[in-house]
PDB file of C-alpha atoms and ligand atoms in Angstrom:
ATOM      1  CA  MET M 127      45.183  -8.868 -73.972  1.00  0.00           C
ATOM      2  CA  MET M 128      43.330  -5.822 -72.761  1.00  0.00           C
ATOM      3  CA  THR M 129      43.971  -5.797 -69.064  1.00  0.00           C
ATOM      4  CA  ALA M 130      43.218  -2.280 -67.868  1.00  0.00           C
ATOM      5  CA  GLU M 131      40.197  -0.031 -68.046  1.00  0.00           C
ATOM      6  CA  TRP M 132      41.742   2.811 -69.996  1.00  0.00           C
ATOM      7  CA  VAL M 133      39.690   5.964 -70.342  1.00  0.00           C
ATOM      8  CA  PHE M 134      40.248   8.621 -72.980  1.00  0.00           C
ATOM      9  CA  ASP M 135      37.934  11.406 -71.822  1.00  0.00           C
ATOM     10  CA  GLY M 136      40.693  13.887 -70.982  1.00  0.00           C
ATOM     11  CA  GLY M 137      40.390  15.722 -74.276  1.00  0.00           C
ATOM     12  CA  ARG M 138      44.156  15.619 -74.898  1.00  0.00           C
ATOM     13  CA  ALA M 139      46.755  12.867 -74.885  1.00  0.00           C
ATOM     14  CA  SER M 140      48.793  14.291 -71.998  1.00  0.00           C
ATOM     15  CA  VAL M 141      45.657  14.566 -69.830  1.00  0.00           C
ATOM     16  CA  ASP M 142      44.720  10.982 -70.726  1.00  0.00           C
ATOM     17  CA  LEU M 143      48.206   9.988 -69.566  1.00  0.00           C
ATOM     18  CA  VAL M 144      47.593  11.773 -66.242  1.00  0.00           C
ATOM     19  CA  ASN M 145      44.421   9.683 -65.909  1.00  0.00           C
ATOM     20  CA  THR M 146      46.346   6.396 -65.945  1.00  0.00           C
ATOM     21  CA  LEU M 147      46.653   6.909 -62.190  1.00  0.00           C
ATOM     22  CA  ARG M 148      42.997   6.305 -61.385  1.00  0.00           C
ATOM     23  CA  ASP M 149      41.078   7.275 -58.229  1.00  0.00           C
ATOM     24  CA  ARG M 150      43.477  10.072 -57.322  1.00  0.00           C
ATOM     25  CA  LYS M 151      41.052  11.411 -54.705  1.00  0.00           C
ATOM     26  CA  ARG M 152      41.345   8.102 -52.858  1.00  0.00           C
ATOM     27  CA  GLY M 153      45.109   7.846 -52.912  1.00  0.00           C
ATOM     28  CA  GLY M 154      45.510   6.620 -56.481  1.00  0.00           C
ATOM     29  CA  ARG M 155      45.309   3.286 -58.272  1.00  0.00           C
ATOM     30  CA  GLU M 156      48.160   2.595 -60.691  1.00  0.00           C
ATOM     31  CA  LEU M 157      47.248   1.266 -64.128  1.00  0.00           C
ATOM     32  CA  LEU M 158      50.735   1.567 -65.642  1.00  0.00           C
ATOM     33  CA  VAL M 159      51.906  -1.329 -63.518  1.00  0.00           C
ATOM     34  CA  ASP M 160      54.703  -2.536 -65.799  1.00  0.00           C
ATOM     35  CA  PRO M 161      56.371  -1.756 -69.155  1.00  0.00           C
ATOM     36  CA  ALA M 162      53.849  -3.957 -70.998  1.00  0.00           C
ATOM     37  CA  ALA M 163      50.960  -1.895 -69.600  1.00  0.00           C
ATOM     38  CA  LEU M 164      52.650   1.294 -70.851  1.00  0.00           C
ATOM     39  CA  GLY M 165      53.089  -0.332 -74.280  1.00  0.00           C
ATOM     40  CA  GLU M 166      49.409  -1.247 -74.339  1.00  0.00           C
ATOM     41  CA  TRP M 167      48.297   2.248 -73.306  1.00  0.00           C
ATOM     42  CA  LEU M 168      50.530   3.927 -75.923  1.00  0.00           C
ATOM     43  CA  THR M 169      49.134   1.623 -78.605  1.00  0.00           C
ATOM     44  CA  VAL M 170      45.487   2.147 -77.621  1.00  0.00           C
ATOM     45  CA  ALA M 171      46.167   5.895 -77.432  1.00  0.00           C
ATOM     46  CA  GLY M 172      47.410   5.743 -81.041  1.00  0.00           C
ATOM     47  CA  LEU M 173      50.905   6.904 -80.153  1.00  0.00           C
ATOM     48  CA  LEU M 174      52.664   3.655 -80.972  1.00  0.00           C
ATOM     49  CA  GLU M 175      51.979   2.196 -84.397  1.00  0.00           C
ATOM     50  CA  ARG M 176      53.943  -0.989 -84.224  1.00  0.00           C
ATOM     51  CA  LYS M 177      55.115  -3.336 -81.547  1.00  0.00           C
ATOM     52  CA  ALA M 178      58.066  -1.821 -79.748  1.00  0.00           C
ATOM     53  CA  LYS M 179      60.241  -2.816 -76.857  1.00  0.00           C
ATOM     54  CA  VAL M 180      59.126  -0.921 -73.772  1.00  0.00           C
ATOM     55  CA  THR M 181      61.778  -0.854 -71.076  1.00  0.00           C
ATOM     56  CA  ALA M 182      61.701  -0.191 -67.336  1.00  0.00           C
ATOM     57  CA  ARG M 183      63.448   3.107 -68.121  1.00  0.00           C
ATOM     58  CA  HIS M 184      60.621   4.126 -70.479  1.00  0.00           C
ATOM     59  CA  LEU M 185      58.104   3.347 -67.733  1.00  0.00           C
ATOM     60  CA  GLU M 186      60.048   5.400 -65.201  1.00  0.00           C
ATOM     61  CA  GLU M 187      60.122   8.346 -67.625  1.00  0.00           C
ATOM     62  CA  ALA M 188      56.419   8.001 -68.425  1.00  0.00           C
ATOM     63  CA  LEU M 189      55.465   8.064 -64.735  1.00  0.00           C
ATOM     64  CA  GLN M 190      57.716  11.063 -64.132  1.00  0.00           C
ATOM     65  CA  LEU M 191      56.205  12.828 -67.147  1.00  0.00           C
ATOM     66  CA  ARG M 192      52.678  11.980 -65.987  1.00  0.00           C
ATOM     67  CA  GLU M 193      53.075  13.484 -62.516  1.00  0.00           C
ATOM     68  CA  SER M 194      54.992  16.527 -63.787  1.00  0.00           C
ATOM     69  CA  ALA M 195      52.338  17.118 -66.458  1.00  0.00           C
ATOM     70  CA  ASP M 196      49.581  16.886 -63.853  1.00  0.00           C
ATOM     71  CA  ARG M 197      51.172  19.465 -61.521  1.00  0.00           C
ATOM     72  CA  LEU M 198      52.210  21.692 -64.431  1.00  0.00           C
ATOM     73  CA  LEU M 199      48.805  21.712 -66.140  1.00  0.00           C
ATOM     74  CA  ARG M 200      46.934  22.390 -62.930  1.00  0.00           C
ATOM     75  CA  ALA M 201      49.342  25.197 -62.007  1.00  0.00           C
ATOM     76  CA  ALA M 202      48.993  26.720 -65.494  1.00  0.00           C
ATOM     77  CA  ALA M 203      45.201  26.449 -65.379  1.00  0.00           C
ATOM     78  CA  ALA M 204      45.155  28.178 -61.980  1.00  0.00           C
ATOM     79  CA  GLY M 205      47.654  30.849 -63.001  1.00  0.00           C
ATOM     80  CA  ASP M 206      50.155  29.582 -60.406  1.00  0.00           C
ATOM     81  CA  ARG M 207      53.910  29.414 -60.822  1.00  0.00           C
ATOM     82  CA  PRO M 208      54.891  25.879 -61.893  1.00  0.00           C
ATOM     83  CA  LYS M 209      57.653  23.945 -60.163  1.00  0.00           C
ATOM     84  CA  ALA M 210      61.022  24.231 -61.922  1.00  0.00           C
ATOM     85  CA  THR M 211      61.531  20.451 -61.760  1.00  0.00           C
ATOM     86  CA  ASP M 212      58.247  19.853 -63.611  1.00  0.00           C
ATOM     87  CA  VAL M 213      59.184  22.347 -66.319  1.00  0.00           C
ATOM     88  CA  LYS M 214      62.542  20.611 -66.685  1.00  0.00           C
ATOM     89  CA  THR M 215      60.955  17.154 -66.958  1.00  0.00           C
ATOM     90  CA  VAL M 216      58.660  18.081 -69.868  1.00  0.00           C
ATOM     91  CA  ASN M 217      61.400  20.060 -71.610  1.00  0.00           C
ATOM     92  CA  VAL M 218      63.965  17.254 -71.378  1.00  0.00           C
ATOM     93  CA  LEU M 219      61.525  14.561 -72.566  1.00  0.00           C
ATOM     94  CA  ALA M 220      60.145  16.696 -75.427  1.00  0.00           C
ATOM     95  CA  ALA M 221      63.684  17.373 -76.655  1.00  0.00           C
ATOM     96  CA  ALA M 222      64.767  13.717 -76.401  1.00  0.00           C
ATOM     97  CA  VAL M 223      63.238  12.890 -79.802  1.00  0.00           C
ATOM     98  CA  PRO M 224      62.461  16.026 -81.827  1.00  0.00           C
ATOM     99  CA  PRO M 225      59.702  15.527 -84.410  1.00  0.00           C
ATOM    100  CA  ALA M 226      61.024  14.633 -87.859  1.00  0.00           C
ATOM    101  CA  PRO M 227      60.763  17.424 -90.429  1.00  0.00           C
ATOM    102  CA  PRO M 228      58.335  16.819 -93.307  1.00  0.00           C
ATOM    103  CA  GLN M 229      60.245  15.497 -96.309  1.00  0.00           C
ATOM    104  CA  LEU M 230      59.042  14.923 -99.865  1.00  0.00           C
ATOM    105  CA  ARG M 231      59.665  11.731-101.758  1.00  0.00           C
ATOM    106  CA  VAL M 232      59.165  11.449-105.528  1.00  0.00           C
ATOM    107  CA  ASP M 233      57.888   8.028-106.523  1.00  0.00           C
ATOM    108  CA  SER M 234      58.607   6.217-109.803  1.00  0.00           C
ATOM    109  CA  ASP M 235      55.261   7.436-111.139  1.00  0.00           C
ATOM    110  CA  GLY M 236      56.485  10.999-110.655  1.00  0.00           C
ATOM    111  CA  ARG M 237      54.065  11.767-107.834  1.00  0.00           C
ATOM    112  CA  VAL M 238      55.195  13.366-104.625  1.00  0.00           C
ATOM    113  CA  ARG M 239      54.513  11.752-101.283  1.00  0.00           C
ATOM    114  CA  LEU M 240      55.475  12.363 -97.714  1.00  0.00           C
ATOM    115  CA  ARG M 241      58.510  10.325 -96.738  1.00  0.00           C
ATOM    116  CA  SER M 242      57.803   8.486 -93.529  1.00  0.00           C
ATOM    117  CA  PHE M 243      60.348   8.234 -90.765  1.00  0.00           C
ATOM    118  CA  ALA M 244      60.578   5.395 -88.339  1.00  0.00           C
ATOM    119  CA  PRO M 245      62.109   6.700 -85.127  1.00  0.00           C
ATOM    120  CA  ALA M 246      64.929   4.554 -83.720  1.00  0.00           C
ATOM    121  CA  ASP M 247      63.126   4.450 -80.372  1.00  0.00           C
ATOM    122  CA  PRO M 248      59.370   4.723 -81.040  1.00  0.00           C
ATOM    123  CA  VAL M 249      58.524   4.619 -77.324  1.00  0.00           C
ATOM    124  CA  ALA M 250      60.801   7.589 -76.582  1.00  0.00           C
ATOM    125  CA  ALA M 251      59.244   9.348 -79.601  1.00  0.00           C
ATOM    126  CA  ALA M 252      55.756   8.725 -78.158  1.00  0.00           C
ATOM    127  CA  LEU M 253      56.833  10.112 -74.764  1.00  0.00           C
ATOM    128  CA  ALA M 254      58.304  13.155 -76.537  1.00  0.00           C
ATOM    129  CA  ALA M 255      54.970  13.713 -78.288  1.00  0.00           C
ATOM    130  CA  LEU M 256      53.178  13.509 -74.919  1.00  0.00           C
ATOM    131  CA  ALA M 257      55.626  15.956 -73.327  1.00  0.00           C
ATOM    132  CA  THR M 258      55.105  18.321 -76.282  1.00  0.00           C
ATOM    133  CA  ASP M 259      51.357  18.056 -75.828  1.00  0.00           C
ATOM    134  CA  ALA M 260      51.714  18.961 -72.121  1.00  0.00           C
ATOM    135  CA  ILE M 261      53.905  21.960 -73.021  1.00  0.00           C
ATOM    136  CA  GLU M 262      51.368  23.242 -75.544  1.00  0.00           C
ATOM    137  CA  LEU M 263      48.485  22.828 -73.101  1.00  0.00           C
ATOM    138  CA  ALA M 264      50.400  24.604 -70.337  1.00  0.00           C
ATOM    139  CA  VAL M 265      51.167  27.573 -72.606  1.00  0.00           C
ATOM    140  CA  GLU M 266      47.524  27.795 -73.618  1.00  0.00           C
ATOM    141  CA  ALA M 267      46.628  27.651 -69.892  1.00  0.00           C
ATOM    142  CA  ALA M 268      44.006  25.113 -70.951  1.00  0.00           C
ATOM    143  CA  PRO M 269      41.108  24.778 -68.488  1.00  0.00           C
ATOM    144  CA  VAL M 270      42.170  21.437 -66.996  1.00  0.00           C
ATOM    145  CA  ARG M 271      39.634  20.434 -64.360  1.00  0.00           C
ATOM    146  CA  ILE M 272      39.118  17.577 -61.942  1.00  0.00           C
ATOM    147  CA  CYS M 273      35.898  15.532 -62.078  1.00  0.00           C
ATOM    148  CA  ALA M 274      33.425  16.687 -59.416  1.00  0.00           C
ATOM    149  CA  ALA M 275      32.584  13.151 -58.258  1.00  0.00           C
ATOM    150  CA  THR M 276      34.009  12.670 -54.765  1.00  0.00           C
ATOM    151  CA  ASP M 277      35.484   9.275 -55.602  1.00  0.00           C
ATOM    152  CA  CYS M 278      36.806   9.957 -59.122  1.00  0.00           C
ATOM    153  CA  GLY M 279      39.633  12.431 -59.619  1.00  0.00           C
ATOM    154  CA  LEU M 280      39.929  12.103 -63.407  1.00  0.00           C
ATOM    155  CA  ARG M 281      41.219  15.196 -65.197  1.00  0.00           C
ATOM    156  CA  PHE M 282      39.795  16.695 -68.381  1.00  0.00           C
ATOM    157  CA  VAL M 283      40.142  19.781 -70.543  1.00  0.00           C
ATOM    158  CA  ASP M 284      36.897  21.722 -70.231  1.00  0.00           C
ATOM    159  CA  ARG M 285      35.915  22.841 -73.740  1.00  0.00           C
ATOM    160  CA  SER M 286      32.245  23.328 -72.882  1.00  0.00           C
ATOM    161  CA  PRO M 287      30.804  26.651 -74.124  1.00  0.00           C
ATOM    162  CA  LYS M 288      30.274  27.990 -70.594  1.00  0.00           C
ATOM    163  CA  ARG M 289      33.376  26.336 -69.152  1.00  0.00           C
ATOM    164  CA  ASN M 290      31.186  24.635 -66.574  1.00  0.00           C
ATOM    165  CA  ARG M 291      31.678  20.951 -67.311  1.00  0.00           C
ATOM    166  CA  GLN M 292      31.710  18.996 -64.044  1.00  0.00           C
ATOM    167  CA  TRP M 293      32.148  15.349 -64.936  1.00  0.00           C
ATOM    168  CA  CYS M 294      34.927  13.398 -66.589  1.00  0.00           C
ATOM    169  CA  SER M 295      32.132  11.758 -68.573  1.00  0.00           C
ATOM    170  CA  MET M 296      28.367  11.911 -68.373  1.00  0.00           C
ATOM    171  CA  ALA M 297      28.159   8.134 -68.843  1.00  0.00           C
ATOM    172  CA  ARG M 298      30.434   7.393 -65.883  1.00  0.00           C
ATOM    173  CA  CYS M 299      30.194  10.048 -63.168  1.00  0.00           C
ATOM    174  CA  GLY M 300      27.462  12.384 -64.435  1.00  0.00           C
ATOM    175  CA  ASN M 301      24.735   9.758 -64.438  1.00  0.00           C
ATOM    176  CA  ARG M 302      25.793   8.391 -61.051  1.00  0.00           C
ATOM    177  CA  ALA M 303      25.523  11.898 -59.576  1.00  0.00           C
ATOM    178  CA  LYS M 304      22.122  12.466 -61.189  1.00  0.00           C
ATOM    179  CA  ALA M 305      20.866   9.151 -59.810  1.00  0.00           C
ATOM    180  CA  ARG M 306      22.123  10.009 -56.306  1.00  0.00           C
ATOM    181  CA  ALA M 307      20.391  13.404 -56.437  1.00  0.00           C
ATOM    182  CA  HIS M 308      17.208  11.711 -57.655  1.00  0.00           C
ATOM    183  CA  TYR M 309      17.107   9.255 -54.733  1.00  0.00           C
ATOM    184  CA  ALA M 310      18.104  11.988 -52.270  1.00  0.00           C
ATOM    185  CA  ARG M 311      14.984  13.879 -53.328  1.00  0.00           C
ATOM    186  CA  GLY M 312      12.945  10.777 -52.532  1.00  0.00           C
ATOM    187  CA  GLY M 313      12.711   9.626 -56.102  1.00  0.00           C
ATOM    188  CA  SER M 314      11.876   6.056 -56.929  1.00  0.00           C
ATOM    189  CA  LEU M 315      12.877   3.744 -59.738  1.00  0.00           C
TER     190      LEU M 315
HETATM  191 ZN1  LIG H 567      34.592  11.189 -62.955  1.00  0.00          ZN
END
């Protein structure tokens, strides 16, 4: 059952994770309310291919990763010194399940294929991939911005040519802002 209104406008998986705490400008509304919600988000995000047991510990780690990634990415984008605890969090989680090396398999027909690995703990592997994504974005000092709408707070990586994107999405906040400006100018329907 799809219970939450997930949004994937962040431009990168780790930023989408940050956005699972919605309405940050108004104190925050938690969407990862229990381990099942985390399992659903990871699946919809394409990070979990098969059903996997999501534990309370996984959820705790995901929430810790999410808040560390948010502070870290904003510090990196602003050129500020990140907090040591946030650096440690992403490093520890990224190292928990290192990505499997590519391995060749020769099939009976003599053709080579990539051997697939199934991680022992696919949820931990997904969190490691998210931590790795946050590390890469921080190093790139990616332009992570906060939606300009006063009641939104969603984060996104600004890849617009002029680096002047304002809204998490035109469909959600951009059009609302345009409508408000229209009525403020005395516009009618
Ligand atoms: Zn927005």
